[in-house]
Amino acid sequence: EILKKMNSRVKALSQSRVQLSEKAKSAEKDKARLLALVRNEILDEGVITEATDRVKKLRQKQLGGKENDDDDDDDDAAPDEIMVLQTAWRAADERNQLTLQHIQNEYKVMTMQAQAEVEKVRAKVTAEKDVEVSRMKEDMKEALKNVNQDGGFMGNGDAAKENGEA
């Protein structure tokens, strides 16, 4: 009876082990996919390489300050992958922020240039309008002067007779 219980327990544990190993494999696949996404789509190799170097240097500083108590060859070990990705992410984000700021500054400059150009065109149009208005005023004064000299407006027939006599 104890043997049956032990066998059923062993079977249950074996099934649990199989399920857990399948979950572990699935989690490893998901991890690999996420790492590929981050490494290939979000970050580029240059940023990751810089971050790896930066983390290694930081790690060497930390180990150098501790008077290496144990003489393991831990210095050559690969740096923490999460720390590298985090550092790379921060560096890429900082670069993106600087790029965004640069683009915004360029946009401001272009906007100011466009506004200045609009003001120049507006001033030119206003000057042309003022010249045209003053020319029209002169024409109107001349026309009024001619009307005053002729003694008023004449009908079409009268103007034809007068033009014919002159």
JSON list of N, CA and C in Angstrom, two decimals, residues 52-125:
[
{"chain": "A", "resi": 52, "resn": "THR", "atom": "N", "xyz": [28.03, 47.23, -23.34]},
{"chain": "A", "resi": 52, "resn": "THR", "atom": "CA", "xyz": [28.81, 46.11, -22.80]},
{"chain": "A", "resi": 52, "resn": "THR", "atom": "C", "xyz": [30.15, 46.61, -22.30]},
{"chain": "A", "resi": 53, "resn": "ASP", "atom": "N", "xyz": [30.80, 47.45, -23.09]},
{"chain": "A", "resi": 53, "resn": "ASP", "atom": "CA", "xyz": [32.09, 48.00, -22.66]},
{"chain": "A", "resi": 53, "resn": "ASP", "atom": "C", "xyz": [31.94, 48.85, -21.40]},
{"chain": "A", "resi": 54, "resn": "ARG", "atom": "N", "xyz": [30.88, 49.64, -21.37]},
{"chain": "A", "resi": 54, "resn": "ARG", "atom": "CA", "xyz": [30.65, 50.52, -20.22]},
{"chain": "A", "resi": 54, "resn": "ARG", "atom": "C", "xyz": [30.40, 49.70, -18.95]},
{"chain": "A", "resi": 55, "resn": "VAL", "atom": "N", "xyz": [29.61, 48.63, -19.08]},
{"chain": "A", "resi": 55, "resn": "VAL", "atom": "CA", "xyz": [29.32, 47.78, -17.91]},
{"chain": "A", "resi": 55, "resn": "VAL", "atom": "C", "xyz": [30.59, 47.06, -17.46]},
{"chain": "A", "resi": 56, "resn": "LYS", "atom": "N", "xyz": [31.41, 46.60, -18.42]},
{"chain": "A", "resi": 56, "resn": "LYS", "atom": "CA", "xyz": [32.67, 45.93, -18.05]},
{"chain": "A", "resi": 56, "resn": "LYS", "atom": "C", "xyz": [33.58, 46.89, -17.29]},
{"chain": "A", "resi": 57, "resn": "LYS", "atom": "N", "xyz": [33.68, 48.13, -17.78]},
{"chain": "A", "resi": 57, "resn": "LYS", "atom": "CA", "xyz": [34.53, 49.12, -17.11]},
{"chain": "A", "resi": 57, "resn": "LYS", "atom": "C", "xyz": [34.01, 49.41, -15.70]},
{"chain": "A", "resi": 58, "resn": "LEU", "atom": "N", "xyz": [32.71, 49.55, -15.58]},
{"chain": "A", "resi": 58, "resn": "LEU", "atom": "CA", "xyz": [32.11, 49.80, -14.27]},
{"chain": "A", "resi": 58, "resn": "LEU", "atom": "C", "xyz": [32.39, 48.64, -13.33]},
{"chain": "A", "resi": 59, "resn": "ARG", "atom": "N", "xyz": [32.28, 47.44, -13.86]},
{"chain": "A", "resi": 59, "resn": "ARG", "atom": "CA", "xyz": [32.52, 46.25, -13.05]},
{"chain": "A", "resi": 59, "resn": "ARG", "atom": "C", "xyz": [33.99, 46.18, -12.62]},
{"chain": "A", "resi": 60, "resn": "GLN", "atom": "N", "xyz": [34.90, 46.53, -13.52]},
{"chain": "A", "resi": 60, "resn": "GLN", "atom": "CA", "xyz": [36.32, 46.52, -13.18]},
{"chain": "A", "resi": 60, "resn": "GLN", "atom": "C", "xyz": [36.62, 47.56, -12.10]},
{"chain": "A", "resi": 61, "resn": "LYS", "atom": "N", "xyz": [35.95, 48.70, -12.18]},
{"chain": "A", "resi": 61, "resn": "LYS", "atom": "CA", "xyz": [36.15, 49.73, -11.14]},
{"chain": "A", "resi": 61, "resn": "LYS", "atom": "C", "xyz": [35.69, 49.20, -9.80]},
{"chain": "A", "resi": 62, "resn": "GLN", "atom": "N", "xyz": [34.53, 48.53, -9.81]},
{"chain": "A", "resi": 62, "resn": "GLN", "atom": "CA", "xyz": [34.01, 48.00, -8.55]},
{"chain": "A", "resi": 62, "resn": "GLN", "atom": "C", "xyz": [34.93, 46.93, -7.99]},
{"chain": "A", "resi": 63, "resn": "LEU", "atom": "N", "xyz": [35.41, 46.05, -8.85]},
{"chain": "A", "resi": 63, "resn": "LEU", "atom": "CA", "xyz": [36.30, 44.99, -8.39]},
{"chain": "A", "resi": 63, "resn": "LEU", "atom": "C", "xyz": [37.67, 45.54, -8.00]},
{"chain": "A", "resi": 64, "resn": "GLY", "atom": "N", "xyz": [38.12, 46.55, -8.71]},
{"chain": "A", "resi": 64, "resn": "GLY", "atom": "CA", "xyz": [39.42, 47.15, -8.40]},
{"chain": "A", "resi": 64, "resn": "GLY", "atom": "C", "xyz": [39.42, 47.83, -7.05]},
{"chain": "A", "resi": 65, "resn": "GLY", "atom": "N", "xyz": [38.31, 48.37, -6.66]},
{"chain": "A", "resi": 65, "resn": "GLY", "atom": "CA", "xyz": [38.21, 49.06, -5.38]},
{"chain": "A", "resi": 65, "resn": "GLY", "atom": "C", "xyz": [38.10, 48.11, -4.21]},
{"chain": "A", "resi": 66, "resn": "LYS", "atom": "N", "xyz": [37.87, 46.81, -4.46]},
{"chain": "A", "resi": 66, "resn": "LYS", "atom": "CA", "xyz": [37.64, 45.86, -3.37]},
{"chain": "A", "resi": 66, "resn": "LYS", "atom": "C", "xyz": [38.87, 45.05, -3.01]},
{"chain": "A", "resi": 67, "resn": "GLU", "atom": "N", "xyz": [40.03, 45.32, -3.62]},
{"chain": "A", "resi": 67, "resn": "GLU", "atom": "CA", "xyz": [41.23, 44.54, -3.30]},
{"chain": "A", "resi": 67, "resn": "GLU", "atom": "C", "xyz": [40.95, 43.06, -3.49]},
{"chain": "A", "resi": 68, "resn": "ASN", "atom": "N", "xyz": [40.85, 42.62, -4.69]},
{"chain": "A", "resi": 68, "resn": "ASN", "atom": "CA", "xyz": [40.47, 41.24, -5.04]},
{"chain": "A", "resi": 68, "resn": "ASN", "atom": "C", "xyz": [40.84, 40.22, -3.97]},
{"chain": "A", "resi": 69, "resn": "ASP", "atom": "N", "xyz": [39.87, 39.89, -3.16]},
{"chain": "A", "resi": 69, "resn": "ASP", "atom": "CA", "xyz": [40.07, 38.90, -2.09]},
{"chain": "A", "resi": 69, "resn": "ASP", "atom": "C", "xyz": [40.18, 37.50, -2.68]},
{"chain": "A", "resi": 70, "resn": "ASP", "atom": "N", "xyz": [39.31, 37.16, -3.58]},
{"chain": "A", "resi": 70, "resn": "ASP", "atom": "CA", "xyz": [39.36, 35.83, -4.17]},
{"chain": "A", "resi": 70, "resn": "ASP", "atom": "C", "xyz": [39.89, 35.97, -5.58]},
{"chain": "A", "resi": 71, "resn": "ASP", "atom": "N", "xyz": [40.80, 35.12, -5.94]},
{"chain": "A", "resi": 71, "resn": "ASP", "atom": "CA", "xyz": [41.47, 35.24, -7.23]},
{"chain": "A", "resi": 71, "resn": "ASP", "atom": "C", "xyz": [40.76, 34.39, -8.29]},
{"chain": "A", "resi": 72, "resn": "ASP", "atom": "N", "xyz": [39.47, 34.58, -8.42]},
{"chain": "A", "resi": 72, "resn": "ASP", "atom": "CA", "xyz": [38.73, 33.91, -9.49]},
{"chain": "A", "resi": 72, "resn": "ASP", "atom": "C", "xyz": [38.99, 34.65, -10.77]},
{"chain": "A", "resi": 73, "resn": "ASP", "atom": "N", "xyz": [38.82, 34.01, -11.88]},
{"chain": "A", "resi": 73, "resn": "ASP", "atom": "CA", "xyz": [38.89, 34.70, -13.16]},
{"chain": "A", "resi": 73, "resn": "ASP", "atom": "C", "xyz": [37.50, 35.22, -13.50]},
{"chain": "A", "resi": 74, "resn": "ASP", "atom": "N", "xyz": [36.93, 35.94, -12.57]},
{"chain": "A", "resi": 74, "resn": "ASP", "atom": "CA", "xyz": [35.58, 36.48, -12.72]},
{"chain": "A", "resi": 74, "resn": "ASP", "atom": "C", "xyz": [35.59, 37.73, -13.60]},
{"chain": "A", "resi": 75, "resn": "ASP", "atom": "N", "xyz": [36.79, 38.32, -13.78]},
{"chain": "A", "resi": 75, "resn": "ASP", "atom": "CA", "xyz": [36.88, 39.54, -14.58]},
{"chain": "A", "resi": 75, "resn": "ASP", "atom": "C", "xyz": [36.52, 39.27, -16.03]},
{"chain": "A", "resi": 76, "resn": "ASP", "atom": "N", "xyz": [36.84, 38.08, -16.50]},
{"chain": "A", "resi": 76, "resn": "ASP", "atom": "CA", "xyz": [36.58, 37.75, -17.90]},
{"chain": "A", "resi": 76, "resn": "ASP", "atom": "C", "xyz": [35.16, 37.27, -18.14]},
{"chain": "A", "resi": 77, "resn": "ALA", "atom": "N", "xyz": [34.38, 37.10, -17.08]},
{"chain": "A", "resi": 77, "resn": "ALA", "atom": "CA", "xyz": [33.00, 36.62, -17.22]},
{"chain": "A", "resi": 77, "resn": "ALA", "atom": "C", "xyz": [32.17, 37.68, -17.95]},
{"chain": "A", "resi": 78, "resn": "ALA", "atom": "N", "xyz": [31.17, 37.20, -18.66]},
{"chain": "A", "resi": 78, "resn": "ALA", "atom": "CA", "xyz": [30.30, 38.12, -19.40]},
{"chain": "A", "resi": 78, "resn": "ALA", "atom": "C", "xyz": [29.51, 38.98, -18.42]},
{"chain": "A", "resi": 79, "resn": "PRO", "atom": "N", "xyz": [29.34, 40.25, -18.74]},
{"chain": "A", "resi": 79, "resn": "PRO", "atom": "CA", "xyz": [28.57, 41.12, -17.84]},
{"chain": "A", "resi": 79, "resn": "PRO", "atom": "C", "xyz": [27.10, 40.73, -17.85]},
{"chain": "A", "resi": 80, "resn": "ASP", "atom": "N", "xyz": [26.41, 41.17, -16.82]},
{"chain": "A", "resi": 80, "resn": "ASP", "atom": "CA", "xyz": [24.99, 40.87, -16.68]},
{"chain": "A", "resi": 80, "resn": "ASP", "atom": "C", "xyz": [24.22, 41.38, -17.90]},
{"chain": "A", "resi": 81, "resn": "GLU", "atom": "N", "xyz": [23.50, 40.48, -18.53]},
{"chain": "A", "resi": 81, "resn": "GLU", "atom": "CA", "xyz": [22.80, 40.80, -19.78]},
{"chain": "A", "resi": 81, "resn": "GLU", "atom": "C", "xyz": [21.74, 41.88, -19.58]},
{"chain": "A", "resi": 82, "resn": "ILE", "atom": "N", "xyz": [21.03, 41.82, -18.49]},
{"chain": "A", "resi": 82, "resn": "ILE", "atom": "CA", "xyz": [19.99, 42.81, -18.21]},
{"chain": "A", "resi": 82, "resn": "ILE", "atom": "C", "xyz": [20.62, 44.18, -17.99]},
{"chain": "A", "resi": 83, "resn": "MET", "atom": "N", "xyz": [21.75, 44.20, -17.28]},
{"chain": "A", "resi": 83, "resn": "MET", "atom": "CA", "xyz": [22.44, 45.46, -17.03]},
{"chain": "A", "resi": 83, "resn": "MET", "atom": "C", "xyz": [22.93, 46.07, -18.35]},
{"chain": "A", "resi": 84, "resn": "VAL", "atom": "N", "xyz": [23.43, 45.23, -19.25]},
{"chain": "A", "resi": 84, "resn": "VAL", "atom": "CA", "xyz": [23.90, 45.71, -20.55]},
{"chain": "A", "resi": 84, "resn": "VAL", "atom": "C", "xyz": [22.73, 46.29, -21.34]},
{"chain": "A", "resi": 85, "resn": "LEU", "atom": "N", "xyz": [21.62, 45.57, -21.40]},
{"chain": "A", "resi": 85, "resn": "LEU", "atom": "CA", "xyz": [20.46, 46.05, -22.15]},
{"chain": "A", "resi": 85, "resn": "LEU", "atom": "C", "xyz": [19.90, 47.33, -21.54]},
{"chain": "A", "resi": 86, "resn": "GLN", "atom": "N", "xyz": [19.89, 47.39, -20.23]},
{"chain": "A", "resi": 86, "resn": "GLN", "atom": "CA", "xyz": [19.40, 48.60, -19.55]},
{"chain": "A", "resi": 86, "resn": "GLN", "atom": "C", "xyz": [20.30, 49.79, -19.88]},
{"chain": "A", "resi": 87, "resn": "THR", "atom": "N", "xyz": [21.59, 49.59, -19.84]},
{"chain": "A", "resi": 87, "resn": "THR", "atom": "CA", "xyz": [22.53, 50.66, -20.16]},
{"chain": "A", "resi": 87, "resn": "THR", "atom": "C", "xyz": [22.39, 51.08, -21.62]},
{"chain": "A", "resi": 88, "resn": "ALA", "atom": "N", "xyz": [22.26, 50.08, -22.50]},
{"chain": "A", "resi": 88, "resn": "ALA", "atom": "CA", "xyz": [22.08, 50.38, -23.93]},
{"chain": "A", "resi": 88, "resn": "ALA", "atom": "C", "xyz": [20.78, 51.14, -24.16]},
{"chain": "A", "resi": 89, "resn": "TRP", "atom": "N", "xyz": [19.73, 50.73, -23.49]},
{"chain": "A", "resi": 89, "resn": "TRP", "atom": "CA", "xyz": [18.43, 51.40, -23.63]},
{"chain": "A", "resi": 89, "resn": "TRP", "atom": "C", "xyz": [18.56, 52.86, -23.20]},
{"chain": "A", "resi": 90, "resn": "ARG", "atom": "N", "xyz": [19.21, 53.10, -22.08]},
{"chain": "A", "resi": 90, "resn": "ARG", "atom": "CA", "xyz": [19.37, 54.47, -21.59]},
{"chain": "A", "resi": 90, "resn": "ARG", "atom": "C", "xyz": [20.19, 55.31, -22.56]},
{"chain": "A", "resi": 91, "resn": "ALA", "atom": "N", "xyz": [21.25, 54.72, -23.11]},
{"chain": "A", "resi": 91, "resn": "ALA", "atom": "CA", "xyz": [22.09, 55.46, -24.06]},
{"chain": "A", "resi": 91, "resn": "ALA", "atom": "C", "xyz": [21.30, 55.78, -25.33]},
{"chain": "A", "resi": 92, "resn": "ALA", "atom": "N", "xyz": [20.55, 54.80, -25.82]},
{"chain": "A", "resi": 92, "resn": "ALA", "atom": "CA", "xyz": [19.74, 55.03, -27.02]},
{"chain": "A", "resi": 92, "resn": "ALA", "atom": "C", "xyz": [18.65, 56.07, -26.75]},
{"chain": "A", "resi": 93, "resn": "ASP", "atom": "N", "xyz": [18.05, 56.00, -25.57]},
{"chain": "A", "resi": 93, "resn": "ASP", "atom": "CA", "xyz": [17.02, 56.97, -25.22]},
{"chain": "A", "resi": 93, "resn": "ASP", "atom": "C", "xyz": [17.61, 58.37, -25.13]},
{"chain": "A", "resi": 94, "resn": "GLU", "atom": "N", "xyz": [18.79, 58.48, -24.55]},
{"chain": "A", "resi": 94, "resn": "GLU", "atom": "CA", "xyz": [19.45, 59.78, -24.44]},
{"chain": "A", "resi": 94, "resn": "GLU", "atom": "C", "xyz": [19.75, 60.35, -25.84]},
{"chain": "A", "resi": 95, "resn": "ARG", "atom": "N", "xyz": [20.24, 59.49, -26.71]},
{"chain": "A", "resi": 95, "resn": "ARG", "atom": "CA", "xyz": [20.51, 59.93, -28.09]},
{"chain": "A", "resi": 95, "resn": "ARG", "atom": "C", "xyz": [19.22, 60.35, -28.79]},
{"chain": "A", "resi": 96, "resn": "ASN", "atom": "N", "xyz": [18.18, 59.58, -28.58]},
{"chain": "A", "resi": 96, "resn": "ASN", "atom": "CA", "xyz": [16.90, 59.93, -29.20]},
{"chain": "A", "resi": 96, "resn": "ASN", "atom": "C", "xyz": [16.38, 61.27, -28.67]},
{"chain": "A", "resi": 97, "resn": "GLN", "atom": "N", "xyz": [16.56, 61.51, -27.39]},
{"chain": "A", "resi": 97, "resn": "GLN", "atom": "CA", "xyz": [16.14, 62.78, -26.80]},
{"chain": "A", "resi": 97, "resn": "GLN", "atom": "C", "xyz": [16.93, 63.94, -27.40]},
{"chain": "A", "resi": 98, "resn": "LEU", "atom": "N", "xyz": [18.24, 63.74, -27.56]},
{"chain": "A", "resi": 98, "resn": "LEU", "atom": "CA", "xyz": [19.06, 64.79, -28.15]},
{"chain": "A", "resi": 98, "resn": "LEU", "atom": "C", "xyz": [18.68, 65.04, -29.61]},
{"chain": "A", "resi": 99, "resn": "THR", "atom": "N", "xyz": [18.39, 63.96, -30.33]},
{"chain": "A", "resi": 99, "resn": "THR", "atom": "CA", "xyz": [17.96, 64.09, -31.72]},
{"chain": "A", "resi": 99, "resn": "THR", "atom": "C", "xyz": [16.63, 64.84, -31.79]},
{"chain": "A", "resi": 100, "resn": "LEU", "atom": "N", "xyz": [15.72, 64.48, -30.92]},
{"chain": "A", "resi": 100, "resn": "LEU", "atom": "CA", "xyz": [14.42, 65.16, -30.88]},
{"chain": "A", "resi": 100, "resn": "LEU", "atom": "C", "xyz": [14.60, 66.64, -30.57]},
{"chain": "A", "resi": 101, "resn": "GLN", "atom": "N", "xyz": [15.44, 66.95, -29.61]},
{"chain": "A", "resi": 101, "resn": "GLN", "atom": "CA", "xyz": [15.69, 68.34, -29.25]},
{"chain": "A", "resi": 101, "resn": "GLN", "atom": "C", "xyz": [16.30, 69.10, -30.44]},
{"chain": "A", "resi": 102, "resn": "HIS", "atom": "N", "xyz": [17.21, 68.45, -31.15]},
{"chain": "A", "resi": 102, "resn": "HIS", "atom": "CA", "xyz": [17.83, 69.07, -32.32]},
{"chain": "A", "resi": 102, "resn": "HIS", "atom": "C", "xyz": [16.78, 69.34, -33.40]},
{"chain": "A", "resi": 103, "resn": "ILE", "atom": "N", "xyz": [15.92, 68.38, -33.63]},
{"chain": "A", "resi": 103, "resn": "ILE", "atom": "CA", "xyz": [14.86, 68.54, -34.64]},
{"chain": "A", "resi": 103, "resn": "ILE", "atom": "C", "xyz": [13.91, 69.67, -34.23]},
{"chain": "A", "resi": 104, "resn": "GLN", "atom": "N", "xyz": [13.57, 69.72, -32.95]},
{"chain": "A", "resi": 104, "resn": "GLN", "atom": "CA", "xyz": [12.69, 70.79, -32.49]},
{"chain": "A", "resi": 104, "resn": "GLN", "atom": "C", "xyz": [13.35, 72.16, -32.66]},
{"chain": "A", "resi": 105, "resn": "ASN", "atom": "N", "xyz": [14.64, 72.24, -32.39]},
{"chain": "A", "resi": 105, "resn": "ASN", "atom": "CA", "xyz": [15.34, 73.51, -32.58]},
{"chain": "A", "resi": 105, "resn": "ASN", "atom": "C", "xyz": [15.38, 73.90, -34.06]},
{"chain": "A", "resi": 106, "resn": "GLU", "atom": "N", "xyz": [15.61, 72.93, -34.92]},
{"chain": "A", "resi": 106, "resn": "GLU", "atom": "CA", "xyz": [15.59, 73.21, -36.36]},
{"chain": "A", "resi": 106, "resn": "GLU", "atom": "C", "xyz": [14.21, 73.69, -36.79]},
{"chain": "A", "resi": 107, "resn": "TYR", "atom": "N", "xyz": [13.18, 73.07, -36.24]},
{"chain": "A", "resi": 107, "resn": "TYR", "atom": "CA", "xyz": [11.81, 73.47, -36.57]},
{"chain": "A", "resi": 107, "resn": "TYR", "atom": "C", "xyz": [11.56, 74.91, -36.14]},
{"chain": "A", "resi": 108, "resn": "LYS", "atom": "N", "xyz": [12.04, 75.26, -34.95]},
{"chain": "A", "resi": 108, "resn": "LYS", "atom": "CA", "xyz": [11.87, 76.64, -34.46]},
{"chain": "A", "resi": 108, "resn": "LYS", "atom": "C", "xyz": [12.57, 77.63, -35.38]},
{"chain": "A", "resi": 109, "resn": "VAL", "atom": "N", "xyz": [13.79, 77.28, -35.80]},
{"chain": "A", "resi": 109, "resn": "VAL", "atom": "CA", "xyz": [14.55, 78.16, -36.69]},
{"chain": "A", "resi": 109, "resn": "VAL", "atom": "C", "xyz": [13.81, 78.31, -38.02]},
{"chain": "A", "resi": 110, "resn": "MET", "atom": "N", "xyz": [13.34, 77.20, -38.56]},
{"chain": "A", "resi": 110, "resn": "MET", "atom": "CA", "xyz": [12.60, 77.25, -39.83]},
{"chain": "A", "resi": 110, "resn": "MET", "atom": "C", "xyz": [11.33, 78.07, -39.68]},
{"chain": "A", "resi": 111, "resn": "THR", "atom": "N", "xyz": [10.65, 77.94, -38.56]},
{"chain": "A", "resi": 111, "resn": "THR", "atom": "CA", "xyz": [9.43, 78.70, -38.31]},
{"chain": "A", "resi": 111, "resn": "THR", "atom": "C", "xyz": [9.74, 80.19, -38.24]},
{"chain": "A", "resi": 112, "resn": "MET", "atom": "N", "xyz": [10.82, 80.53, -37.54]},
{"chain": "A", "resi": 112, "resn": "MET", "atom": "CA", "xyz": [11.20, 81.94, -37.44]},
{"chain": "A", "resi": 112, "resn": "MET", "atom": "C", "xyz": [11.59, 82.50, -38.81]},
{"chain": "A", "resi": 113, "resn": "GLN", "atom": "N", "xyz": [12.29, 81.70, -39.61]},
{"chain": "A", "resi": 113, "resn": "GLN", "atom": "CA", "xyz": [12.66, 82.15, -40.95]},
{"chain": "A", "resi": 113, "resn": "GLN", "atom": "C", "xyz": [11.42, 82.35, -41.81]},
{"chain": "A", "resi": 114, "resn": "ALA", "atom": "N", "xyz": [10.48, 81.41, -41.69]},
{"chain": "A", "resi": 114, "resn": "ALA", "atom": "CA", "xyz": [9.24, 81.53, -42.47]},
{"chain": "A", "resi": 114, "resn": "ALA", "atom": "C", "xyz": [8.46, 82.77, -42.04]},
{"chain": "A", "resi": 115, "resn": "GLN", "atom": "N", "xyz": [8.40, 83.03, -40.74]},
{"chain": "A", "resi": 115, "resn": "GLN", "atom": "CA", "xyz": [7.70, 84.22, -40.25]},
{"chain": "A", "resi": 115, "resn": "GLN", "atom": "C", "xyz": [8.39, 85.49, -40.75]},
{"chain": "A", "resi": 116, "resn": "ALA", "atom": "N", "xyz": [9.71, 85.48, -40.76]},
{"chain": "A", "resi": 116, "resn": "ALA", "atom": "CA", "xyz": [10.45, 86.65, -41.25]},
{"chain": "A", "resi": 116, "resn": "ALA", "atom": "C", "xyz": [10.15, 86.85, -42.74]},
{"chain": "A", "resi": 117, "resn": "GLU", "atom": "N", "xyz": [10.11, 85.75, -43.48]},
{"chain": "A", "resi": 117, "resn": "GLU", "atom": "CA", "xyz": [9.80, 85.84, -44.91]},
{"chain": "A", "resi": 117, "resn": "GLU", "atom": "C", "xyz": [8.39, 86.37, -45.13]},
{"chain": "A", "resi": 118, "resn": "VAL", "atom": "N", "xyz": [7.45, 85.90, -44.31]},
{"chain": "A", "resi": 118, "resn": "VAL", "atom": "CA", "xyz": [6.07, 86.39, -44.41]},
{"chain": "A", "resi": 118, "resn": "VAL", "atom": "C", "xyz": [6.02, 87.88, -44.12]},
{"chain": "A", "resi": 119, "resn": "GLU", "atom": "N", "xyz": [6.76, 88.32, -43.11]},
{"chain": "A", "resi": 119, "resn": "GLU", "atom": "CA", "xyz": [6.79, 89.75, -42.79]},
{"chain": "A", "resi": 119, "resn": "GLU", "atom": "C", "xyz": [7.39, 90.57, -43.93]},
{"chain": "A", "resi": 120, "resn": "LYS", "atom": "N", "xyz": [8.44, 90.04, -44.57]},
{"chain": "A", "resi": 120, "resn": "LYS", "atom": "CA", "xyz": [9.03, 90.75, -45.71]},
{"chain": "A", "resi": 120, "resn": "LYS", "atom": "C", "xyz": [8.02, 90.87, -46.84]},
{"chain": "A", "resi": 121, "resn": "VAL", "atom": "N", "xyz": [7.34, 89.77, -47.13]},
{"chain": "A", "resi": 121, "resn": "VAL", "atom": "CA", "xyz": [6.34, 89.79, -48.21]},
{"chain": "A", "resi": 121, "resn": "VAL", "atom": "C", "xyz": [5.20, 90.73, -47.85]},
{"chain": "A", "resi": 122, "resn": "ARG", "atom": "N", "xyz": [4.78, 90.70, -46.60]},
{"chain": "A", "resi": 122, "resn": "ARG", "atom": "CA", "xyz": [3.70, 91.57, -46.14]},
{"chain": "A", "resi": 122, "resn": "ARG", "atom": "C", "xyz": [4.11, 93.03, -46.29]},
{"chain": "A", "resi": 123, "resn": "ALA", "atom": "N", "xyz": [5.35, 93.35, -45.90]},
{"chain": "A", "resi": 123, "resn": "ALA", "atom": "CA", "xyz": [5.83, 94.73, -46.02]},
{"chain": "A", "resi": 123, "resn": "ALA", "atom": "C", "xyz": [5.91, 95.14, -47.49]},
{"chain": "A", "resi": 124, "resn": "LYS", "atom": "N", "xyz": [6.36, 94.23, -48.35]},
{"chain": "A", "resi": 124, "resn": "LYS", "atom": "CA", "xyz": [6.46, 94.52, -49.77]},
{"chain": "A", "resi": 124, "resn": "LYS", "atom": "C", "xyz": [5.08, 94.76, -50.37]},
{"chain": "A", "resi": 125, "resn": "VAL", "atom": "N", "xyz": [4.12, 93.91, -50.01]},
{"chain": "A", "resi": 125, "resn": "VAL", "atom": "CA", "xyz": [2.75, 94.06, -50.52]},
{"chain": "A", "resi": 125, "resn": "VAL", "atom": "C", "xyz": [2.15, 95.36, -50.02]}
]
